[in-house]
Amino acid sequence: MTDVSDGVLHTLFRSDQGGHEQVVLCQDRASGLKAVIAIHSTALGPALGGTRFYPYASEEEAVADALNLARGMSYKNAMAGLDHGGGKAVIIGDPERVKTEELLLAYGRFVASLGGRYVTACDVGTYVADMDVVARECRWTTGRSPENGGAGDSSVLTSYGVYQGMRAAAQHLWGDPSLRDRKVGIAGVGKVGHHLVEHLRAEGAEVVITDVREDAVRRILDRHPEGVSAVADTETLIRTEGLDVYAPCALGGALNDDTVPVLTAKVVCGAANNQLAHPGVEKDLADRGILYAPDYVVNAGGVIQVADELHGFDFDRCKAKASKIFDTTLAIFARAKEDGIPPAAAADRIAEQRMAEARPLR
């Protein structure tokens, strides 16, 4: 990489979205690896965050994404009560075309060269099998298979955390954490979404689903011939009459200038990352009386799981930690009410306070 735009440098050094401790540009010509490792904060401990493998349009776009994702992980890890700061890595390229064992091993060597300041895991475009390869060169790798000392699929605890966030929202809004007889709309019933359906149906909630993949929808409907229905698309789902909770569990940016005005649900609580399309959407939700459970708080079950791998994975221990998402979400709603701000802003304040208090005096 020969040039980084002034926009990226401005973000890194001169904007409120910056403040990153370290950004590492990695290149291995033999394997074709081009990667960016961004460490936003180590105030709470080693930075922890996944590795995204994506065909970015430019190197500048890749750096900007790494910066944004790393910062988000600082807040997520802080709110999850983990002794980890935030970091993220991106590998530039189409994983279907350029991902090789040699490239992943080269990437592992770069992560290892940081001496534990950054702990990596899976993200978009990388999987458990990939982390098994990376771990051959780097012991600071999580998200590995059970056969290789890891915990495997993290979607079980991610969905459980989202479910706890929904229960907290119900407690705050309706005075009862039960979701029985509530109507919940889920956009995206893949790895996380289909587990969320199970939690909701076990409690007696009515569930409405949609997904771009017909097979994913059919799998849910076949398993739940009663209590679950499907609609054609997300646009239909968010307009469904009588919806109590909307759970975006697919792509980011689900809450935007087009969707917020037509939402029928009184609560938004889902697993998707970066649900707020731009600053100000959180206020739009609050102005409409819609309670928003911040995404990086309720979807933290997965990062709780991968962090636990570093101590010898124990599912029951992780589930107990993920259960605390209920209390954390309630605390955010209480802080938002006390400060007169949206829950997303309250979550940021609490996370920033924890990071600031952990920073050693100089």
Short mmCIF file of C-alpha atoms in Angstrom, two decimals:
data_model
loop_
_atom_site.label_atom_id
_atom_site.label_comp_id
_atom_site.label_asym_id
_atom_site.label_seq_id
_atom_site.Cartn_x
_atom_site.Cartn_y
_atom_site.Cartn_z
CA MET A 1 0.00 0.00 0.00
CA THR A 2 1.55 3.27 -1.09
CA ASP A 3 -1.06 5.78 -0.08
CA VAL A 4 -3.57 6.26 2.69
CA SER A 5 -6.10 9.02 2.08
CA ASP A 6 -6.24 12.11 4.24
CA GLY A 7 -9.74 10.96 5.23
CA VAL A 8 -8.32 7.88 6.93
CA LEU A 9 -5.55 9.87 8.62
CA HIS A 10 -8.10 12.39 9.83
CA THR A 11 -10.16 9.58 11.34
CA LEU A 12 -7.11 8.09 13.00
CA PHE A 13 -5.53 11.21 14.49
CA ARG A 14 -7.94 14.11 14.47
CA SER A 15 -11.54 12.93 14.82
CA ASP A 16 -13.72 11.77 17.70
CA GLN A 17 -13.93 8.39 15.94
CA GLY A 18 -10.15 7.92 16.16
CA GLY A 19 -7.83 7.55 19.09
CA HIS A 20 -6.52 4.17 17.95
CA GLU A 21 -3.31 3.02 19.60
CA GLN A 22 -1.82 1.18 16.65
CA VAL A 23 -2.51 0.31 13.03
CA VAL A 24 -0.39 -2.32 11.30
CA LEU A 25 -0.27 -2.76 7.53
CA CYS A 26 0.71 -6.33 6.64
CA GLN A 27 1.95 -7.68 3.32
CA ASP A 28 3.35 -11.05 2.31
CA ARG A 29 4.11 -11.10 -1.40
CA ALA A 30 4.67 -14.87 -1.56
CA SER A 31 1.11 -15.68 -0.45
CA GLY A 32 -0.54 -12.50 -1.72
CA LEU A 33 -1.58 -11.40 1.75
CA LYS A 34 -2.60 -7.78 2.25
CA ALA A 35 -4.07 -7.09 5.65
CA VAL A 36 -4.71 -4.35 8.18
CA ILE A 37 -4.67 -4.91 11.94
CA ALA A 38 -6.18 -2.06 13.96
CA ILE A 39 -5.85 -1.85 17.73
CA HIS A 40 -8.17 0.76 19.15
CA SER A 41 -7.57 0.27 22.87
CA THR A 42 -5.75 -1.99 25.30
CA ALA A 43 -6.92 -0.08 28.39
CA LEU A 44 -8.86 -3.10 29.64
CA GLY A 45 -6.45 -5.73 28.34
CA PRO A 46 -5.27 -7.24 25.04
CA ALA A 47 -7.36 -6.11 22.08
CA LEU A 48 -9.84 -8.78 20.95
CA GLY A 49 -11.73 -8.85 17.67
CA GLY A 50 -12.31 -10.93 14.57
CA THR A 51 -10.65 -11.11 11.18
CA ARG A 52 -12.77 -9.94 8.25
CA PHE A 53 -11.86 -11.28 4.78
CA TYR A 54 -13.50 -9.07 2.18
CA PRO A 55 -12.91 -7.79 -1.40
CA TYR A 56 -12.65 -4.10 -0.57
CA ALA A 57 -12.83 -1.66 -3.44
CA SER A 58 -9.64 0.01 -2.25
CA GLU A 59 -6.94 -0.23 0.41
CA GLU A 60 -8.23 3.04 1.89
CA GLU A 61 -11.68 1.49 2.34
CA ALA A 62 -10.09 -1.50 4.07
CA VAL A 63 -8.16 0.70 6.51
CA ALA A 64 -11.26 2.75 7.28
CA ASP A 65 -13.29 -0.39 7.94
CA ALA A 66 -10.62 -1.81 10.24
CA LEU A 67 -10.56 1.45 12.23
CA ASN A 68 -14.33 1.55 12.63
CA LEU A 69 -14.63 -2.12 13.54
CA ALA A 70 -11.78 -1.97 16.06
CA ARG A 71 -13.36 0.99 17.82
CA GLY A 72 -16.66 -0.85 17.98
CA MET A 73 -14.97 -3.84 19.59
CA SER A 74 -13.59 -1.64 22.38
CA TYR A 75 -17.13 -0.66 23.30
CA LYS A 76 -18.52 -4.17 22.91
CA ASN A 77 -15.83 -5.76 25.07
CA ALA A 78 -16.16 -3.06 27.71
CA MET A 79 -19.92 -3.52 27.97
CA ALA A 80 -19.55 -7.30 28.04
CA GLY A 81 -17.43 -6.95 31.16
CA LEU A 82 -14.41 -8.51 29.47
CA ASP A 83 -10.81 -7.71 30.37
CA HIS A 84 -10.10 -6.97 26.72
CA GLY A 85 -9.71 -3.89 24.60
CA GLY A 86 -10.88 -3.57 21.03
CA GLY A 87 -9.14 -4.61 17.85
CA LYS A 88 -10.02 -5.84 14.38
CA ALA A 89 -8.23 -7.13 11.34
CA VAL A 90 -9.22 -7.12 7.69
CA ILE A 91 -7.70 -9.19 4.92
CA ILE A 92 -8.14 -7.62 1.49
CA GLY A 93 -9.44 -9.91 -1.24
CA ASP A 94 -12.25 -12.25 -2.23
CA PRO A 95 -12.01 -15.21 0.17
CA GLU A 96 -13.58 -17.48 -2.45
CA ARG A 97 -10.71 -16.75 -4.82
CA VAL A 98 -7.56 -15.91 -2.87
CA LYS A 99 -7.86 -17.57 0.52
CA THR A 100 -5.14 -20.22 0.87
CA GLU A 101 -3.41 -22.04 3.70
CA GLU A 102 -0.20 -20.14 2.94
CA LEU A 103 -1.99 -16.80 3.17
CA LEU A 104 -3.63 -17.67 6.50
CA LEU A 105 -0.32 -18.88 7.92
CA ALA A 106 1.33 -15.63 6.85
CA TYR A 107 -1.47 -13.70 8.51
CA GLY A 108 -0.97 -15.73 11.68
CA ARG A 109 2.69 -14.75 11.76
CA PHE A 110 1.79 -11.06 11.60
CA VAL A 111 -0.69 -11.42 14.48
CA ALA A 112 1.93 -13.34 16.46
CA SER A 113 4.46 -10.56 15.88
CA LEU A 114 2.30 -8.28 18.05
CA GLY A 115 3.12 -10.44 21.05
CA GLY A 116 -0.41 -10.78 22.37
CA ARG A 117 -1.53 -7.14 22.05
CA TYR A 118 -4.16 -8.38 19.60
CA VAL A 119 -6.18 -11.61 19.86
CA THR A 120 -7.98 -12.65 16.68
CA ALA A 121 -11.11 -14.67 15.90
CA CYS A 122 -13.64 -15.26 13.11
CA ASP A 123 -15.62 -12.59 11.30
CA VAL A 124 -17.18 -12.14 7.87
CA GLY A 125 -15.33 -14.32 5.38
CA THR A 126 -13.42 -16.36 7.96
CA TYR A 127 -14.48 -19.52 9.71
CA VAL A 128 -13.50 -21.95 12.46
CA ALA A 129 -11.38 -23.96 10.03
CA ASP A 130 -9.48 -20.80 9.08
CA MET A 131 -8.74 -20.01 12.72
CA ASP A 132 -7.38 -23.53 13.14
CA VAL A 133 -4.85 -22.73 10.40
CA VAL A 134 -3.98 -19.29 11.81
CA ALA A 135 -3.46 -20.86 15.24
CA ARG A 136 -0.65 -23.00 13.86
CA GLU A 137 1.43 -19.80 13.69
CA CYS A 138 -0.21 -17.76 16.43
CA ARG A 139 -1.29 -18.81 19.90
CA TRP A 140 -3.36 -15.63 20.26
CA THR A 141 -6.13 -17.12 18.14
CA THR A 142 -9.67 -17.93 19.27
CA GLY A 143 -12.77 -19.23 17.52
CA ARG A 144 -11.03 -22.55 16.86
CA SER A 145 -12.68 -25.94 16.54
CA PRO A 146 -13.24 -28.11 19.63
CA GLU A 147 -10.72 -30.59 18.16
CA ASN A 148 -8.11 -27.85 18.32
CA GLY A 149 -8.88 -26.58 21.80
CA GLY A 150 -11.56 -24.07 20.82
CA ALA A 151 -15.27 -23.62 21.40
CA GLY A 152 -16.49 -23.86 17.82
CA ASP A 153 -19.66 -22.11 16.67
CA SER A 154 -20.42 -18.99 18.74
CA SER A 155 -23.94 -18.43 17.38
CA VAL A 156 -25.57 -20.35 20.27
CA LEU A 157 -24.43 -17.86 22.90
CA THR A 158 -24.87 -14.89 20.57
CA SER A 159 -28.56 -15.72 20.20
CA TYR A 160 -28.89 -16.35 23.92
CA GLY A 161 -27.51 -12.89 24.67
CA VAL A 162 -29.93 -11.25 22.22
CA TYR A 163 -32.76 -13.14 23.91
CA GLN A 164 -31.62 -11.77 27.29
CA GLY A 165 -31.58 -8.27 25.80
CA MET A 166 -35.17 -8.74 24.62
CA ARG A 167 -36.22 -9.86 28.08
CA ALA A 168 -34.61 -6.75 29.56
CA ALA A 169 -36.44 -4.53 27.07
CA ALA A 170 -39.73 -6.22 27.96
CA GLN A 171 -39.04 -5.68 31.67
CA HIS A 172 -38.25 -2.01 31.11
CA LEU A 173 -41.16 -1.25 28.79
CA TRP A 174 -43.92 -3.55 30.02
CA GLY A 175 -42.84 -4.36 33.57
CA ASP A 176 -42.43 -8.09 32.89
CA PRO A 177 -39.48 -9.86 31.25
CA SER A 178 -41.68 -12.58 29.79
CA LEU A 179 -42.06 -12.64 26.01
CA ARG A 180 -44.98 -15.05 26.12
CA ASP A 181 -47.68 -14.02 23.64
CA ARG A 182 -45.49 -11.17 22.35
CA LYS A 183 -45.11 -10.93 18.58
CA VAL A 184 -41.45 -10.85 17.53
CA GLY A 185 -40.27 -10.23 13.98
CA ILE A 186 -36.86 -11.63 13.00
CA ALA A 187 -35.10 -10.48 9.83
CA GLY A 188 -32.49 -13.14 9.06
CA VAL A 189 -32.81 -16.68 10.40
CA GLY A 190 -29.32 -17.94 9.70
CA LYS A 191 -26.82 -19.13 12.30
CA VAL A 192 -27.96 -16.76 15.04
CA GLY A 193 -31.55 -16.09 13.98
CA HIS A 194 -32.67 -19.70 13.97
CA HIS A 195 -31.42 -20.20 17.54
CA LEU A 196 -33.28 -17.06 18.56
CA VAL A 197 -36.51 -18.56 17.19
CA GLU A 198 -35.99 -21.56 19.48
CA HIS A 199 -35.65 -19.37 22.59
CA LEU A 200 -38.73 -17.37 21.71
CA ARG A 201 -40.93 -20.33 20.87
CA ALA A 202 -39.86 -22.12 24.06
CA GLU A 203 -41.25 -19.14 25.98
CA GLY A 204 -44.45 -18.98 23.97
CA ALA A 205 -43.80 -15.95 21.78
CA GLU A 206 -45.37 -15.60 18.35
CA VAL A 207 -42.63 -15.27 15.73
CA VAL A 208 -42.68 -13.75 12.24
CA ILE A 209 -39.61 -14.39 10.09
CA THR A 210 -38.06 -13.40 6.81
CA ASP A 211 -34.80 -14.24 5.05
CA VAL A 212 -33.43 -13.84 1.54
CA ARG A 213 -32.78 -17.60 1.52
CA GLU A 214 -35.92 -19.64 1.04
CA ASP A 215 -34.29 -22.77 2.48
CA ALA A 216 -33.56 -20.97 5.77
CA VAL A 217 -37.21 -19.93 6.07
CA ARG A 218 -38.46 -23.39 5.14
CA ARG A 219 -36.25 -25.02 7.78
CA ILE A 220 -37.85 -22.88 10.50
CA LEU A 221 -41.41 -23.39 9.27
CA ASP A 222 -40.96 -27.14 9.02
CA ARG A 223 -39.66 -27.26 12.58
CA HIS A 224 -42.38 -24.95 13.91
CA PRO A 225 -45.65 -25.57 12.07
CA GLU A 226 -47.42 -23.52 14.75
CA GLY A 227 -46.48 -20.19 16.26
CA VAL A 228 -44.18 -19.14 13.39
CA SER A 229 -45.14 -17.44 10.14
CA ALA A 230 -43.12 -15.93 7.31
CA VAL A 231 -43.39 -12.77 5.22
CA ALA A 232 -41.82 -12.00 1.86
CA ASP A 233 -39.17 -9.49 2.92
CA THR A 234 -37.92 -7.12 5.58
CA GLU A 235 -39.97 -4.24 4.21
CA THR A 236 -43.11 -6.26 4.90
CA LEU A 237 -41.85 -7.46 8.27
CA ILE A 238 -41.20 -4.01 9.76
CA ARG A 239 -44.72 -2.93 8.77
CA THR A 240 -46.42 -5.98 10.30
CA GLU A 241 -49.32 -4.92 12.52
CA GLY A 242 -49.14 -5.86 16.17
CA LEU A 243 -45.36 -6.39 16.18
CA ASP A 244 -43.93 -5.95 19.67
CA VAL A 245 -40.23 -6.56 18.93
CA TYR A 246 -38.18 -6.24 15.74
CA ALA A 247 -34.94 -8.23 15.64
CA PRO A 248 -32.54 -7.34 12.79
CA CYS A 249 -30.27 -10.39 12.55
CA ALA A 250 -28.81 -9.97 9.06
CA LEU A 251 -27.00 -6.99 7.56
CA GLY A 252 -26.00 -3.73 9.25
CA GLY A 253 -27.69 -0.40 8.59
CA ALA A 254 -31.16 -1.87 9.18
CA LEU A 255 -32.28 1.22 11.07
CA ASN A 256 -32.24 4.18 8.71
CA ASP A 257 -34.23 7.14 7.45
CA ASP A 258 -36.53 4.87 5.45
CA THR A 259 -37.18 2.09 7.96
CA VAL A 260 -37.51 3.93 11.28
CA PRO A 261 -40.61 5.97 10.27
CA VAL A 262 -42.56 2.82 9.34
CA LEU A 263 -41.54 0.48 12.17
CA THR A 264 -44.56 -0.87 14.02
CA ALA A 265 -42.57 -2.52 16.82
CA LYS A 266 -42.05 -0.85 20.19
CA VAL A 267 -38.68 -2.56 20.74
CA VAL A 268 -35.69 -3.13 18.47
CA CYS A 269 -33.31 -5.82 19.69
CA GLY A 270 -31.33 -7.95 17.25
CA ALA A 271 -28.02 -9.63 16.52
CA ALA A 272 -26.89 -7.64 13.47
CA ASN A 273 -23.85 -5.40 13.89
CA ASN A 274 -23.96 -1.65 13.19
CA GLN A 275 -27.75 -1.44 12.99
CA LEU A 276 -27.83 2.38 13.15
CA ALA A 277 -27.16 3.56 9.61
CA HIS A 278 -25.81 6.94 10.72
CA PRO A 279 -25.61 9.20 13.80
CA GLY A 280 -29.00 10.60 14.70
CA VAL A 281 -31.01 7.44 14.01
CA GLU A 282 -30.95 6.60 17.72
CA LYS A 283 -32.74 9.91 18.43
CA ASP A 284 -35.27 9.21 15.67
CA LEU A 285 -36.11 5.92 17.38
CA ALA A 286 -36.46 7.60 20.76
CA ASP A 287 -38.65 10.34 19.30
CA ARG A 288 -41.01 7.66 18.00
CA GLY A 289 -41.11 5.95 21.40
CA ILE A 290 -39.21 2.90 20.14
CA LEU A 291 -36.88 1.31 22.70
CA TYR A 292 -33.55 0.39 21.10
CA ALA A 293 -31.32 -2.22 22.74
CA PRO A 294 -27.81 -1.33 21.50
CA ASP A 295 -26.60 -4.03 19.13
CA TYR A 296 -23.05 -4.28 20.44
CA VAL A 297 -24.40 -4.92 23.94
CA VAL A 298 -26.95 -7.62 23.21
CA ASN A 299 -24.94 -9.50 20.57
CA ALA A 300 -21.87 -9.88 22.79
CA GLY A 301 -22.47 -13.56 23.57
CA GLY A 302 -20.13 -14.57 20.77
CA VAL A 303 -17.21 -12.46 21.95
CA ILE A 304 -17.79 -13.68 25.50
CA GLN A 305 -17.37 -17.20 24.16
CA VAL A 306 -14.19 -16.62 22.17
CA ALA A 307 -12.63 -14.69 25.07
CA ASP A 308 -13.27 -17.66 27.32
CA GLU A 309 -11.19 -19.90 25.05
CA LEU A 310 -8.10 -18.15 26.35
CA HIS A 311 -8.82 -19.63 29.78
CA GLY A 312 -9.92 -23.09 28.69
CA PHE A 313 -13.46 -23.01 27.32
CA ASP A 314 -16.32 -23.81 29.69
CA PHE A 315 -19.83 -23.49 28.23
CA ASP A 316 -21.63 -23.10 31.55
CA ARG A 317 -19.25 -20.34 32.61
CA CYS A 318 -19.84 -18.53 29.31
CA LYS A 319 -23.60 -18.89 29.52
CA ALA A 320 -23.55 -17.42 33.03
CA LYS A 321 -21.61 -14.41 31.69
CA ALA A 322 -23.98 -14.06 28.72
CA SER A 323 -26.94 -14.12 31.12
CA LYS A 324 -25.63 -10.85 32.56
CA ILE A 325 -26.53 -9.14 29.28
CA PHE A 326 -30.02 -8.89 30.82
CA ASP A 327 -28.74 -6.78 33.74
CA THR A 328 -26.38 -4.76 31.54
CA THR A 329 -29.20 -3.86 29.14
CA LEU A 330 -31.48 -2.84 32.02
CA ALA A 331 -28.69 -0.63 33.40
CA ILE A 332 -28.34 1.07 30.01
CA PHE A 333 -32.07 1.82 29.86
CA ALA A 334 -31.93 3.24 33.38
CA ARG A 335 -28.92 5.42 32.53
CA ALA A 336 -30.62 6.65 29.37
CA LYS A 337 -33.70 7.67 31.33
CA GLU A 338 -31.62 9.34 34.04
CA ASP A 339 -29.48 11.31 31.58
CA GLY A 340 -32.30 12.05 29.14
CA ILE A 341 -30.46 10.47 26.21
CA PRO A 342 -31.09 7.52 23.85
CA PRO A 343 -29.92 4.05 25.02
CA ALA A 344 -27.19 3.94 22.36
CA ALA A 345 -25.62 7.10 23.80
CA ALA A 346 -25.99 5.76 27.33
CA ALA A 347 -24.19 2.54 26.38
CA ASP A 348 -21.35 4.56 24.87
CA ARG A 349 -21.02 6.62 28.04
CA ILE A 350 -20.86 3.56 30.28
CA ALA A 351 -18.28 1.87 28.02
CA GLU A 352 -16.15 5.01 27.82
CA GLN A 353 -16.27 5.38 31.59
CA ARG A 354 -15.08 1.81 32.11
CA MET A 355 -12.21 2.27 29.66
CA ALA A 356 -11.21 5.62 31.19
CA GLU A 357 -11.19 4.24 34.72
CA ALA A 358 -9.05 1.29 33.64
CA ARG A 359 -6.42 3.47 31.98
CA PRO A 360 -3.29 3.59 34.15
CA LEU A 361 -2.27 6.95 35.56
CA ARG A 362 0.80 8.44 33.87
#
